[in-house]
PDB file of C-alpha atoms in Angstrom:
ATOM      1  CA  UNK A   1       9.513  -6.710 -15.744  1.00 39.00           C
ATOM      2  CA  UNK A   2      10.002  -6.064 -11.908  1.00 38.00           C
ATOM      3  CA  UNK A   3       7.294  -6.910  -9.555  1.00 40.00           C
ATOM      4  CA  UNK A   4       7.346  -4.873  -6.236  1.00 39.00           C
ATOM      5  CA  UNK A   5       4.893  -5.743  -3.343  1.00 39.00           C
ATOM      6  CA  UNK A   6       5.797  -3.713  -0.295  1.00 37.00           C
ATOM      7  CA  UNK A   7       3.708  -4.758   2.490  1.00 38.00           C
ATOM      8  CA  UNK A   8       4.921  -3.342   5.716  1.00 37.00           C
ATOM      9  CA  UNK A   9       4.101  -3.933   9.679  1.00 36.00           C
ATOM     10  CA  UNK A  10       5.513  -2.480  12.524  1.00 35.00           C
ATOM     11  CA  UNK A  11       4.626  -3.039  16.268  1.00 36.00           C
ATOM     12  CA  UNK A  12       6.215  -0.796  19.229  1.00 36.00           C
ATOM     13  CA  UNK A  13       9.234  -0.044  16.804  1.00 36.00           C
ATOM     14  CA  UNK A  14      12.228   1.486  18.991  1.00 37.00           C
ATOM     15  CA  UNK A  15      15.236   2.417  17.092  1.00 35.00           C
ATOM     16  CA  UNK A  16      18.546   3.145  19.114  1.00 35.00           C
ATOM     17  CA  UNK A  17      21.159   2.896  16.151  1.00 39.00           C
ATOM     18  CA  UNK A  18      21.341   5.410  13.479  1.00 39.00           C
ATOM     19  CA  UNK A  19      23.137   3.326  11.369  1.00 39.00           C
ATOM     20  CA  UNK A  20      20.364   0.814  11.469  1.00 41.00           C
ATOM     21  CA  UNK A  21      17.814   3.489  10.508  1.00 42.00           C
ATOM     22  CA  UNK A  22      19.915   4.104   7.660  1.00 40.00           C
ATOM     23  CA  UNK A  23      20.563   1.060   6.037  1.00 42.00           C
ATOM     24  CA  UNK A  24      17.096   0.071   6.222  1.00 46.00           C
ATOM     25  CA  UNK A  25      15.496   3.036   4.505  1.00 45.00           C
ATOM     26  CA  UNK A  26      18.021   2.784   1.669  1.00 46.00           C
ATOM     27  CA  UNK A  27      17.252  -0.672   1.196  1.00 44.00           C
ATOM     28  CA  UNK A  28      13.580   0.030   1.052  1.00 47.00           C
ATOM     29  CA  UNK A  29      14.204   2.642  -1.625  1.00 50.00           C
ATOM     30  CA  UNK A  30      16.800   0.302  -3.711  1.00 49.00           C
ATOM     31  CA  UNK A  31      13.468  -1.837  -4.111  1.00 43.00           C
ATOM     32  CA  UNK A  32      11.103   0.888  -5.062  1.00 48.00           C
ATOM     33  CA  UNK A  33      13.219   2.529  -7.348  1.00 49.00           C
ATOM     34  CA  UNK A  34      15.903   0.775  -9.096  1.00 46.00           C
ATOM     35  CA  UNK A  35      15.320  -2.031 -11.504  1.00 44.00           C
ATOM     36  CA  UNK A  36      16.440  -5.854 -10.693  1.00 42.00           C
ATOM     37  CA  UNK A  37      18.170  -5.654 -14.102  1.00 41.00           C
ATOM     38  CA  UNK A  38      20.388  -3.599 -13.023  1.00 40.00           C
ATOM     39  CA  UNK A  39      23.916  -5.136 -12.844  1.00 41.00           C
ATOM     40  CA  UNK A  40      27.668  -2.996 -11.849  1.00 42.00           C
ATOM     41  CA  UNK A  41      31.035  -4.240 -11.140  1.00 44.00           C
ATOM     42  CA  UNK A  42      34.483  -3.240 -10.032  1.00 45.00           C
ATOM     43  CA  UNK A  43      37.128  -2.658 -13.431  1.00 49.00           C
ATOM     44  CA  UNK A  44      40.424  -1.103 -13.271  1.00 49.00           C
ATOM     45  CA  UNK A  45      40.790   2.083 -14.933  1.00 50.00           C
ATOM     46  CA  UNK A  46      43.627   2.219 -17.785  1.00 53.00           C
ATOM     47  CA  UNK A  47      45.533   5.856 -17.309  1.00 52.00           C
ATOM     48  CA  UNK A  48      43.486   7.924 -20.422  1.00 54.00           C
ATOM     49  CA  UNK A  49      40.196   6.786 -17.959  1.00 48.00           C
ATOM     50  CA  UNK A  50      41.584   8.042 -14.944  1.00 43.00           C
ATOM     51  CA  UNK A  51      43.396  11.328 -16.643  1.00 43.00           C
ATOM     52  CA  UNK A  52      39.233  12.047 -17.874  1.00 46.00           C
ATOM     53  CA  UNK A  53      37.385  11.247 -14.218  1.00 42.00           C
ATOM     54  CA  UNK A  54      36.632  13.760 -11.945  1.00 44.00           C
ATOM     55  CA  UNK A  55      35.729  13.027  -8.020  1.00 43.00           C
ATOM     56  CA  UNK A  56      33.245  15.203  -5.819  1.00 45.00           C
ATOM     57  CA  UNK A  57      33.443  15.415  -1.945  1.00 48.00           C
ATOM     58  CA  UNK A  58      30.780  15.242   0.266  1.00 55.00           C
ATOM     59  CA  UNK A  59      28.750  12.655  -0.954  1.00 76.00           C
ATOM     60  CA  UNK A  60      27.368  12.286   1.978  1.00 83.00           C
ATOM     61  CA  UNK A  61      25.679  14.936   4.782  1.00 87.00           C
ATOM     62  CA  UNK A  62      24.232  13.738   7.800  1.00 87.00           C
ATOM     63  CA  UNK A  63      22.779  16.363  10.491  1.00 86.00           C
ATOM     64  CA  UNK A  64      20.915  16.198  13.474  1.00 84.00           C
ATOM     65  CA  UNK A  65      18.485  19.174  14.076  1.00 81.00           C
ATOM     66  CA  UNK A  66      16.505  18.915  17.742  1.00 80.00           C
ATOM     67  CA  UNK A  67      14.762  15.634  17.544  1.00 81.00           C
ATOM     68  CA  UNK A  68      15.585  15.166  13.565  1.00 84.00           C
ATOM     69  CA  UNK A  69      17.996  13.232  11.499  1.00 87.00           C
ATOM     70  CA  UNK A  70      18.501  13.564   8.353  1.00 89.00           C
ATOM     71  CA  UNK A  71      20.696  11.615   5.642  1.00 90.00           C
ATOM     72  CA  UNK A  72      21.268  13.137   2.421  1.00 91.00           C
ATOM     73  CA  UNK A  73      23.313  11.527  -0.118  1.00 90.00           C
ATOM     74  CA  UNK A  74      24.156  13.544  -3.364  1.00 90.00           C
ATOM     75  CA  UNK A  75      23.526  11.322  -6.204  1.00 89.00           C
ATOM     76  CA  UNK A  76      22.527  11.371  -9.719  1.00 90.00           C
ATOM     77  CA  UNK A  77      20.246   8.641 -10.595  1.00 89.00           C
ATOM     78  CA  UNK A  78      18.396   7.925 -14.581  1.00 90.00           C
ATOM     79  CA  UNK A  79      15.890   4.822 -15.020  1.00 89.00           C
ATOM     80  CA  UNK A  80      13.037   3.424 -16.436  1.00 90.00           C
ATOM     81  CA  UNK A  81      11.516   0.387 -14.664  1.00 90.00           C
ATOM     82  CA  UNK A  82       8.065  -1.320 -14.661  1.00 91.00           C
ATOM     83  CA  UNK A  83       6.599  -2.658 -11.799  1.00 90.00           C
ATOM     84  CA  UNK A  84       3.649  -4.660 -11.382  1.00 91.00           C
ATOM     85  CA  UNK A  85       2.360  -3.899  -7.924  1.00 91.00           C
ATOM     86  CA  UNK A  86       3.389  -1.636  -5.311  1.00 90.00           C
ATOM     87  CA  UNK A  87       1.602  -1.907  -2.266  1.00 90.00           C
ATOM     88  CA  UNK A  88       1.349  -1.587   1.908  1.00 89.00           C
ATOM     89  CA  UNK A  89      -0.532  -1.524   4.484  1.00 84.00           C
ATOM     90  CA  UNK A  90      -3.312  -3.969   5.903  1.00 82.00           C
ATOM     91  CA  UNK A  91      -4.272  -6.703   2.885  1.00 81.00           C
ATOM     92  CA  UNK A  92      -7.548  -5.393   1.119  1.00 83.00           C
ATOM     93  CA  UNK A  93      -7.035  -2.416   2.623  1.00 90.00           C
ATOM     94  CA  UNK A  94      -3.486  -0.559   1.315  1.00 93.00           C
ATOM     95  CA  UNK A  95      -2.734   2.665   2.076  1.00 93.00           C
ATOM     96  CA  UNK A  96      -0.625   2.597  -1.138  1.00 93.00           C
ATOM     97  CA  UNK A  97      -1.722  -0.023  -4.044  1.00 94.00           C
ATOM     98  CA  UNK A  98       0.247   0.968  -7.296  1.00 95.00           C
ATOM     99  CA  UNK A  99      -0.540  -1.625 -10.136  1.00 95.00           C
ATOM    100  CA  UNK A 100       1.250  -1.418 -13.356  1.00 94.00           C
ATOM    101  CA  UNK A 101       3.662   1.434 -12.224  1.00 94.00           C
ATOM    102  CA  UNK A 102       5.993   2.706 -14.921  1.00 94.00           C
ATOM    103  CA  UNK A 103       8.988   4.687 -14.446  1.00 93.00           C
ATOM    104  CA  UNK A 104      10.207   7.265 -17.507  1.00 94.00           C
ATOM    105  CA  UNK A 105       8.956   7.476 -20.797  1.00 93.00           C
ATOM    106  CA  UNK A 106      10.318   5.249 -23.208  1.00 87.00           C
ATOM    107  CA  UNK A 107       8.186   6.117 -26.074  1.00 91.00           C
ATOM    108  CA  UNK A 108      10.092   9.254 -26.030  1.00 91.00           C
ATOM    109  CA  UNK A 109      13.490   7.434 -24.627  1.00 90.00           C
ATOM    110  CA  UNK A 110      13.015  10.282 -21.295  1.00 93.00           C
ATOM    111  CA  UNK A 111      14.110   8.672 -18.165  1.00 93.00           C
ATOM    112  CA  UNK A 112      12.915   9.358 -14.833  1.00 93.00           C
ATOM    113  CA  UNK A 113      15.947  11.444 -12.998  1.00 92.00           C
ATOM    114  CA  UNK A 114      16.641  11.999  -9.681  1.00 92.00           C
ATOM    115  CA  UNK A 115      18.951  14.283  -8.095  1.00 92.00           C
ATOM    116  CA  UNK A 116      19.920  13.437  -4.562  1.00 91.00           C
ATOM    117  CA  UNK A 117      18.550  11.376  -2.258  1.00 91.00           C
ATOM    118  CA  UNK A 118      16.909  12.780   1.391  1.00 92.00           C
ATOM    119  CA  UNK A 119      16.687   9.877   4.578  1.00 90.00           C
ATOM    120  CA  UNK A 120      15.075  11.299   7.445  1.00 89.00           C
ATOM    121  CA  UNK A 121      14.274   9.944  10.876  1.00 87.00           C
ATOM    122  CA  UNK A 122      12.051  11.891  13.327  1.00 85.00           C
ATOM    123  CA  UNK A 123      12.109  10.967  17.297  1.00 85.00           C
ATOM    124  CA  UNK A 124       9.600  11.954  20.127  1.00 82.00           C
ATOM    125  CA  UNK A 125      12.962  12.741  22.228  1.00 79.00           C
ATOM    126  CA  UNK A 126      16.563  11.997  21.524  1.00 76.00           C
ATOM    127  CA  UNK A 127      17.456  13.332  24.890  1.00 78.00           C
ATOM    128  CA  UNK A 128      15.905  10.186  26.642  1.00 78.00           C
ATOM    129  CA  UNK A 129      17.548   7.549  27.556  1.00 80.00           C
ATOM    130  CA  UNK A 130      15.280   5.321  25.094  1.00 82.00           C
ATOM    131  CA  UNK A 131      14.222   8.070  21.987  1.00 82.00           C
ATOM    132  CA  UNK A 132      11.349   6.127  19.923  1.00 84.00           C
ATOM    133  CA  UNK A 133      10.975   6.916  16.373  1.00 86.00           C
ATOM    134  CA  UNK A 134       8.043   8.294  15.510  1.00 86.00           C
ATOM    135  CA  UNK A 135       8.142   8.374  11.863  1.00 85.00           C
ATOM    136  CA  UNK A 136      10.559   7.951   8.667  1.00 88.00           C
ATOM    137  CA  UNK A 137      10.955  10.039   5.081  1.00 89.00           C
ATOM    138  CA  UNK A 138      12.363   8.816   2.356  1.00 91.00           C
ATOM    139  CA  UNK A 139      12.640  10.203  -1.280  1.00 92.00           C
ATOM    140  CA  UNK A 140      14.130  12.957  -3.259  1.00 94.00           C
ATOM    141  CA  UNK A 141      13.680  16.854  -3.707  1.00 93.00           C
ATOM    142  CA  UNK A 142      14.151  17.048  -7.345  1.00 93.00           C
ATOM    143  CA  UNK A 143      12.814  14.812  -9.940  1.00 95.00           C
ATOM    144  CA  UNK A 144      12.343  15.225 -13.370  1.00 94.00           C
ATOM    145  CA  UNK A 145      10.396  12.982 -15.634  1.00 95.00           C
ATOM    146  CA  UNK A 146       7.182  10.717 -14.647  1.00 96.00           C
ATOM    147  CA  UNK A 147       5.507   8.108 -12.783  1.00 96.00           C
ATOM    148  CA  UNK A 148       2.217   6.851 -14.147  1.00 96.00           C
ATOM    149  CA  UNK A 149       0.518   4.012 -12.546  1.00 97.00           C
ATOM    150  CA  UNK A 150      -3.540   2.625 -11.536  1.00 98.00           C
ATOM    151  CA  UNK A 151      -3.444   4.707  -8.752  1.00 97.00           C
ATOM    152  CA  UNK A 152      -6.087   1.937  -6.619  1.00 97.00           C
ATOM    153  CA  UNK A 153      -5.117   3.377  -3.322  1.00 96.00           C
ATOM    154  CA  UNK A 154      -3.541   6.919  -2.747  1.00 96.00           C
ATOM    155  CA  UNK A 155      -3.098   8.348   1.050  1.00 93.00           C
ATOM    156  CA  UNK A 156      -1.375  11.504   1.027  1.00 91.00           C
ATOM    157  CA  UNK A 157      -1.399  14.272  -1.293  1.00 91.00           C
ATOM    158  CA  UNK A 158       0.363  15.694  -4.328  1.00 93.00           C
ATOM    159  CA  UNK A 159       0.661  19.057  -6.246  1.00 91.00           C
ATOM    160  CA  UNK A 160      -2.174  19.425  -8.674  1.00 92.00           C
ATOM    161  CA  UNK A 161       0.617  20.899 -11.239  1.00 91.00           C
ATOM    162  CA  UNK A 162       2.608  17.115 -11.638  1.00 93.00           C
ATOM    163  CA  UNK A 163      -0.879  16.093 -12.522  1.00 92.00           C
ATOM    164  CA  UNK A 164      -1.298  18.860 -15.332  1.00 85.00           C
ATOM    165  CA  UNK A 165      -4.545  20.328 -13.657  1.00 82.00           C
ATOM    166  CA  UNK A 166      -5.310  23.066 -11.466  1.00 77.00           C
ATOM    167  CA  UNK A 167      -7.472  23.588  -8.235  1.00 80.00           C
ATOM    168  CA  UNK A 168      -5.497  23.132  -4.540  1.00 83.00           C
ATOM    169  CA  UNK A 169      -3.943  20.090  -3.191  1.00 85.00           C
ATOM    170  CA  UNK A 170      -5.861  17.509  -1.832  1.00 88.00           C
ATOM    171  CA  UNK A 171      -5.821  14.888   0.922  1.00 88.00           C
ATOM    172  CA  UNK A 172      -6.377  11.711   0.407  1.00 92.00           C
ATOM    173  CA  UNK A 173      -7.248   8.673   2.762  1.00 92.00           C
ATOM    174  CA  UNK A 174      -6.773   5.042   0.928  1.00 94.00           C
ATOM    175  CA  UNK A 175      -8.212   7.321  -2.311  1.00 96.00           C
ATOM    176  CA  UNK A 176      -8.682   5.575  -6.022  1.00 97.00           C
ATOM    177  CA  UNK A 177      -7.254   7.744  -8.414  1.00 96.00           C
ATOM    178  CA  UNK A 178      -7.355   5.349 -11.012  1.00 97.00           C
ATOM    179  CA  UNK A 179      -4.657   5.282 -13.723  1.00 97.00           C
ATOM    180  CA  UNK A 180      -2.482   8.832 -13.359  1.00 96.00           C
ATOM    181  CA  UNK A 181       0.470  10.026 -14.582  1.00 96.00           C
ATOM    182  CA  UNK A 182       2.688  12.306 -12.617  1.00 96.00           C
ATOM    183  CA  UNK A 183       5.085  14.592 -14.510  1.00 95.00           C
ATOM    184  CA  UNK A 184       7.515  15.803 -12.715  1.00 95.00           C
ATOM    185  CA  UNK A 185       9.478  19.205 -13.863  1.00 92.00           C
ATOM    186  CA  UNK A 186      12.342  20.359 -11.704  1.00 90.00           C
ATOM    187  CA  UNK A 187      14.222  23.341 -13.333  1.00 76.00           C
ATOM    188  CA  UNK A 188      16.214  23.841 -10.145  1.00 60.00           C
ATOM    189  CA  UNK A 189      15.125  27.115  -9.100  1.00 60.00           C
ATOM    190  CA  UNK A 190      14.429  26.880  -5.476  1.00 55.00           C
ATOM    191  CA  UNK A 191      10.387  27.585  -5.814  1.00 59.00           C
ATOM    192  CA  UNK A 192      10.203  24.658  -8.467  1.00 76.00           C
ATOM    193  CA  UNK A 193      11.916  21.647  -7.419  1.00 86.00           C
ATOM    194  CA  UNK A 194       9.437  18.786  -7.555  1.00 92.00           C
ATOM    195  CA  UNK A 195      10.157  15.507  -5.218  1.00 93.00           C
ATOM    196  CA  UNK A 196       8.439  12.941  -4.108  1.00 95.00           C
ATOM    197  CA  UNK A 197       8.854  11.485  -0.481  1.00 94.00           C
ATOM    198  CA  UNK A 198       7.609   8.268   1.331  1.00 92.00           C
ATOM    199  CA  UNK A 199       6.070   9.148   4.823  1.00 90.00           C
ATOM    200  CA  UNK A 200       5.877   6.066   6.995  1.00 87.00           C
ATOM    201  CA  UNK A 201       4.443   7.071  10.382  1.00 85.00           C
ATOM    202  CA  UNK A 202       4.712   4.584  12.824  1.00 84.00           C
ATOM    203  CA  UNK A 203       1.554   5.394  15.260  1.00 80.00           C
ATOM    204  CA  UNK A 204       4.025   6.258  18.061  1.00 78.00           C
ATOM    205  CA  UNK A 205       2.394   9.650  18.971  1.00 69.00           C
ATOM    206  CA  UNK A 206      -0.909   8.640  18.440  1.00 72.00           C
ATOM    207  CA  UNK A 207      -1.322   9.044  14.979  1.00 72.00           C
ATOM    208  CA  UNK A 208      -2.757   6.767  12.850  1.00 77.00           C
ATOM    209  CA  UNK A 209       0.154   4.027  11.819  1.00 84.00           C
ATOM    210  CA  UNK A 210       0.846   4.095   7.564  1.00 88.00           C
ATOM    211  CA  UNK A 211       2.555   5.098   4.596  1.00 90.00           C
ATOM    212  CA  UNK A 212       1.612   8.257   2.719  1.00 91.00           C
ATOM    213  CA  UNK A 213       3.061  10.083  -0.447  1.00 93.00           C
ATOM    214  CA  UNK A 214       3.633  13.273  -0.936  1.00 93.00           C
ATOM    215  CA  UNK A 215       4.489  14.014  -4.457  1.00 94.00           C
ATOM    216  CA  UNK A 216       5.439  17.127  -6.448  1.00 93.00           C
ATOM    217  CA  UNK A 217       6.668  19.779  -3.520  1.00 90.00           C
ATOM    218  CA  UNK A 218      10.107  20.025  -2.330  1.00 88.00           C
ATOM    219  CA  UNK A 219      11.088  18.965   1.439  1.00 85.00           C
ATOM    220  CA  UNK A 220      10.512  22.459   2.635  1.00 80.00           C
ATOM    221  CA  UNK A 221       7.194  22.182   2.099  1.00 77.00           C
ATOM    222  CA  UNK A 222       6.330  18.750   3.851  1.00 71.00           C
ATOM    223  CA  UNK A 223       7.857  20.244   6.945  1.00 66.00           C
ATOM    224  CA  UNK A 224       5.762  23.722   6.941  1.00 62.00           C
ATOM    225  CA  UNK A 225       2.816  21.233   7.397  1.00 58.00           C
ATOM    226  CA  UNK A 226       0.577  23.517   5.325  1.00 59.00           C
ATOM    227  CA  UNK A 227      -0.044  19.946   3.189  1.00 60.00           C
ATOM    228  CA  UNK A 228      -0.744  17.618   6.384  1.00 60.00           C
ATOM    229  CA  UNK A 229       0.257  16.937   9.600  1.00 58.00           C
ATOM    230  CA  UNK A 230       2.372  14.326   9.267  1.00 54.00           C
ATOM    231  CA  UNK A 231       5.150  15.930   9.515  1.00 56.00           C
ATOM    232  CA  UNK A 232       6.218  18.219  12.431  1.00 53.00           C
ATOM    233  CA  UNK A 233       9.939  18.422  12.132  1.00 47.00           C
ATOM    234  CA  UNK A 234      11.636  22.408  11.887  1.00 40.00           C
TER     235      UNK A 234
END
Protein backbone atom coordinates (compact mmCIF):
# COMPACT_ATOMS: atom_id res chain seq x y z
CA UNK A 1 0.00 0.00 0.00
CA UNK A 2 1.36 3.56 -0.91
CA UNK A 3 0.95 6.34 1.47
CA UNK A 4 0.95 9.88 -0.16
CA UNK A 5 0.93 13.08 2.06
CA UNK A 6 1.40 16.11 -0.13
CA UNK A 7 1.69 19.06 1.97
CA UNK A 8 2.83 22.02 0.02
CA UNK A 9 4.14 25.80 0.90
CA UNK A 10 5.24 28.36 -1.21
CA UNK A 11 6.41 31.95 -0.30
CA UNK A 12 7.17 34.75 -3.11
CA UNK A 13 7.82 31.79 -5.64
CA UNK A 14 9.70 33.30 -8.85
CA UNK A 15 10.43 30.87 -11.51
CA UNK A 16 12.97 31.94 -14.34
CA UNK A 17 13.78 28.36 -15.84
CA UNK A 18 11.30 26.43 -17.74
CA UNK A 19 13.04 23.45 -17.36
CA UNK A 20 12.80 23.77 -13.64
CA UNK A 21 9.02 24.26 -13.86
CA UNK A 22 8.98 21.15 -15.65
CA UNK A 23 10.73 18.74 -13.80
CA UNK A 24 9.09 19.70 -10.74
CA UNK A 25 5.48 19.28 -11.79
CA UNK A 26 6.28 15.85 -13.23
CA UNK A 27 7.77 14.83 -10.15
CA UNK A 28 4.79 15.94 -8.19
CA UNK A 29 2.55 13.89 -10.46
CA UNK A 30 5.00 10.64 -10.43
CA UNK A 31 3.96 10.75 -6.59
CA UNK A 32 0.27 11.21 -6.97
CA UNK A 33 -0.19 8.85 -9.55
CA UNK A 34 2.07 6.03 -10.02
CA UNK A 35 2.55 3.31 -7.49
CA UNK A 36 6.04 2.84 -5.45
CA UNK A 37 5.80 -0.78 -6.67
CA UNK A 38 6.40 0.04 -9.71
CA UNK A 39 9.83 -1.19 -10.97
CA UNK A 40 11.38 -0.87 -15.11
CA UNK A 41 14.71 -1.50 -16.48
CA UNK A 42 16.83 -1.26 -19.58
CA UNK A 43 16.97 -5.05 -21.70
CA UNK A 44 18.27 -5.51 -25.08
CA UNK A 45 15.87 -6.41 -27.63
CA UNK A 46 16.63 -9.85 -29.56
CA UNK A 47 15.79 -9.12 -33.54
CA UNK A 48 11.93 -10.91 -33.60
CA UNK A 49 11.35 -7.93 -30.61
CA UNK A 50 12.63 -5.25 -32.55
CA UNK A 51 11.13 -6.59 -36.15
CA UNK A 52 7.40 -6.33 -33.84
CA UNK A 53 8.03 -2.59 -32.10
CA UNK A 54 6.78 0.33 -33.51
CA UNK A 55 8.11 4.06 -32.47
CA UNK A 56 5.88 7.34 -32.45
CA UNK A 57 7.34 10.92 -32.85
CA UNK A 58 6.48 13.72 -30.99
CA UNK A 59 6.29 12.58 -27.68
CA UNK A 60 6.69 15.61 -26.56
CA UNK A 61 4.92 19.33 -27.45
CA UNK A 62 5.84 22.27 -25.67
CA UNK A 63 4.21 25.81 -26.70
CA UNK A 64 4.17 29.08 -25.40
CA UNK A 65 0.87 31.06 -25.97
CA UNK A 66 1.07 34.97 -24.55
CA UNK A 67 1.90 34.53 -20.95
CA UNK A 68 1.26 30.50 -21.04
CA UNK A 69 3.34 27.42 -21.19
CA UNK A 70 2.29 24.43 -21.69
CA UNK A 71 3.98 20.82 -21.66
CA UNK A 72 2.20 18.02 -23.07
CA UNK A 73 3.64 14.69 -23.20
CA UNK A 74 1.71 11.91 -25.16
CA UNK A 75 1.63 8.94 -23.02
CA UNK A 76 -0.40 5.99 -22.28
CA UNK A 77 -0.54 5.21 -18.71
CA UNK A 78 -2.83 1.90 -16.82
CA UNK A 79 -2.73 1.50 -12.83
CA UNK A 80 -4.30 0.70 -9.83
CA UNK A 81 -2.74 2.08 -6.61
CA UNK A 82 -3.99 2.70 -3.02
CA UNK A 83 -3.06 5.47 -1.13
CA UNK A 84 -3.62 6.25 2.33
CA UNK A 85 -3.68 10.01 2.54
CA UNK A 86 -3.43 12.66 0.10
CA UNK A 87 -3.32 15.94 1.42
CA UNK A 88 -2.13 19.96 1.24
CA UNK A 89 -2.47 22.92 2.39
CA UNK A 90 -2.27 24.48 6.03
CA UNK A 91 -2.32 21.32 8.78
CA UNK A 92 -6.03 20.96 10.08
CA UNK A 93 -7.00 22.90 7.50
CA UNK A 94 -6.27 21.08 3.77
CA UNK A 95 -7.52 22.32 0.86
CA UNK A 96 -7.26 18.71 -0.42
CA UNK A 97 -7.43 15.72 2.33
CA UNK A 98 -7.95 12.36 0.36
CA UNK A 99 -7.91 9.35 2.89
CA UNK A 100 -8.04 5.89 1.61
CA UNK A 101 -7.79 6.90 -2.15
CA UNK A 102 -8.04 4.01 -4.58
CA UNK A 103 -7.09 4.04 -8.08
CA UNK A 104 -9.05 1.45 -10.72
CA UNK A 105 -11.27 -1.18 -9.94
CA UNK A 106 -9.84 -4.34 -9.15
CA UNK A 107 -12.91 -6.16 -8.27
CA UNK A 108 -13.59 -5.95 -11.87
CA UNK A 109 -9.62 -6.08 -12.86
CA UNK A 110 -10.49 -2.18 -14.73
CA UNK A 111 -7.55 0.02 -14.37
CA UNK A 112 -7.54 3.62 -14.16
CA UNK A 113 -6.12 4.91 -17.80
CA UNK A 114 -4.76 7.91 -18.77
CA UNK A 115 -4.05 9.23 -22.06
CA UNK A 116 -1.53 12.02 -22.19
CA UNK A 117 -0.28 14.08 -19.81
CA UNK A 118 -0.91 18.27 -19.84
CA UNK A 119 1.98 20.60 -17.64
CA UNK A 120 1.06 24.07 -17.68
CA UNK A 121 2.67 27.16 -16.24
CA UNK A 122 0.86 30.55 -16.24
CA UNK A 123 2.97 33.99 -15.71
CA UNK A 124 1.72 37.58 -14.82
CA UNK A 125 4.28 38.72 -17.73
CA UNK A 126 6.92 36.83 -19.59
CA UNK A 127 7.94 40.00 -21.28
CA UNK A 128 9.55 41.34 -17.96
CA UNK A 129 12.67 41.09 -17.15
CA UNK A 130 11.63 38.95 -13.91
CA UNK A 131 8.00 37.03 -15.13
CA UNK A 132 6.51 35.51 -11.70
CA UNK A 133 4.43 32.52 -11.93
CA UNK A 134 1.25 32.91 -10.94
CA UNK A 135 -0.11 29.52 -10.97
CA UNK A 136 0.59 25.75 -12.20
CA UNK A 137 -1.81 22.80 -13.90
CA UNK A 138 -1.11 19.57 -13.87
CA UNK A 139 -3.17 16.45 -14.98
CA UNK A 140 -4.65 14.82 -17.96
CA UNK A 141 -7.59 15.46 -20.52
CA UNK A 142 -8.77 11.99 -20.88
CA UNK A 143 -9.23 9.46 -18.25
CA UNK A 144 -11.10 6.52 -18.14
CA UNK A 145 -11.84 4.47 -15.11
CA UNK A 146 -12.21 5.80 -11.30
CA UNK A 147 -10.99 7.41 -8.30
CA UNK A 148 -12.93 6.82 -5.11
CA UNK A 149 -11.67 8.13 -1.92
CA UNK A 150 -13.16 9.94 1.82
CA UNK A 151 -13.37 12.98 0.14
CA UNK A 152 -12.59 15.08 3.91
CA UNK A 153 -11.61 18.19 2.10
CA UNK A 154 -12.58 19.09 -1.59
CA UNK A 155 -11.75 22.81 -3.05
CA UNK A 156 -12.60 23.02 -6.54
CA UNK A 157 -15.24 21.53 -8.50
CA UNK A 158 -16.09 18.54 -10.65
CA UNK A 159 -18.74 17.46 -13.28
CA UNK A 160 -21.81 16.14 -11.56
CA UNK A 161 -21.82 13.28 -14.46
CA UNK A 162 -18.23 11.44 -13.01
CA UNK A 163 -20.27 11.41 -9.88
CA UNK A 164 -23.36 9.58 -11.55
CA UNK A 165 -25.86 12.43 -10.49
CA UNK A 166 -27.28 15.33 -12.05
CA UNK A 167 -27.86 19.08 -11.07
CA UNK A 168 -24.85 21.82 -12.17
CA UNK A 169 -21.36 21.89 -11.01
CA UNK A 170 -20.51 23.11 -7.85
CA UNK A 171 -17.79 25.03 -6.03
CA UNK A 172 -16.34 23.97 -3.30
CA UNK A 173 -14.12 25.70 -0.54
CA UNK A 174 -12.19 23.01 1.87
CA UNK A 175 -15.82 20.97 1.25
CA UNK A 176 -16.43 17.26 2.96
CA UNK A 177 -17.74 15.13 0.47
CA UNK A 178 -17.27 12.19 2.37
CA UNK A 179 -16.42 8.87 0.68
CA UNK A 180 -17.06 9.40 -3.42
CA UNK A 181 -16.28 7.68 -6.26
CA UNK A 182 -15.49 9.38 -9.49
CA UNK A 183 -16.03 7.45 -12.74
CA UNK A 184 -14.48 8.68 -15.33
CA UNK A 185 -15.74 7.84 -19.13
CA UNK A 186 -13.73 9.27 -21.97
CA UNK A 187 -14.96 7.91 -25.39
CA UNK A 188 -12.73 10.39 -27.20
CA UNK A 189 -15.15 12.45 -28.90
CA UNK A 190 -14.11 15.95 -28.36
CA UNK A 191 -17.41 17.00 -26.14
CA UNK A 192 -16.68 13.91 -23.79
CA UNK A 193 -13.22 13.66 -22.75
CA UNK A 194 -13.13 13.60 -18.97
CA UNK A 195 -9.69 14.78 -17.10
CA UNK A 196 -8.81 15.71 -14.08
CA UNK A 197 -6.24 18.61 -13.39
CA UNK A 198 -4.36 19.90 -10.23
CA UNK A 199 -4.65 23.79 -9.94
CA UNK A 200 -2.01 25.14 -7.60
CA UNK A 201 -2.34 28.93 -7.47
CA UNK A 202 0.34 30.53 -5.88
CA UNK A 203 -1.39 33.91 -4.42
CA UNK A 204 0.78 35.98 -6.80
CA UNK A 205 -2.13 38.10 -8.22
CA UNK A 206 -3.92 38.34 -5.23
CA UNK A 207 -5.76 35.35 -5.15
CA UNK A 208 -6.08 33.27 -2.45
CA UNK A 209 -2.77 30.81 -2.37
CA UNK A 210 -3.94 26.68 -2.76
CA UNK A 211 -4.54 23.67 -4.57
CA UNK A 212 -7.89 22.95 -6.21
CA UNK A 213 -9.25 20.02 -8.45
CA UNK A 214 -11.07 20.14 -11.17
CA UNK A 215 -12.29 16.81 -12.20
CA UNK A 216 -14.37 15.41 -15.08
CA UNK A 217 -14.12 18.39 -17.94
CA UNK A 218 -11.50 18.53 -20.48
CA UNK A 219 -8.75 21.48 -20.47
CA UNK A 220 -10.90 23.58 -22.69
CA UNK A 221 -13.17 24.00 -20.23
CA UNK A 222 -10.92 25.07 -17.16
CA UNK A 223 -9.67 27.84 -19.38
CA UNK A 224 -13.30 29.27 -20.53
CA UNK A 225 -13.54 29.97 -16.72
CA UNK A 226 -17.28 29.25 -16.83
CA UNK A 227 -16.24 26.62 -13.72
CA UNK A 228 -14.03 29.24 -11.62
CA UNK A 229 -11.72 31.76 -11.89
CA UNK A 230 -8.76 30.21 -11.38
CA UNK A 231 -7.80 30.00 -14.45
CA UNK A 232 -7.43 32.93 -16.94
CA UNK A 233 -5.16 31.60 -19.59
CA UNK A 234 -6.63 31.81 -23.67
Amino acid sequence: MNRVIFIHRFDGLLFRDKLVYQLMVLVIFCFIFLPSSLHAELKAMDENALKSSTGQAGLTNFTMSNSTARLFLDIHMETYATIDSLRSGAAANYDIQWNNVILGDTSTDTPLTIDGLVFIADFDDTSATNPVLERIVIGSNRLQGTISANMLSYSGTYNPAIALSGGSPTVYDKANLGQTTFNFNSDGSPTSNMGLFFILDLGQSGSTPGLKVVAGYDETEIKSGSIGTWWDSP
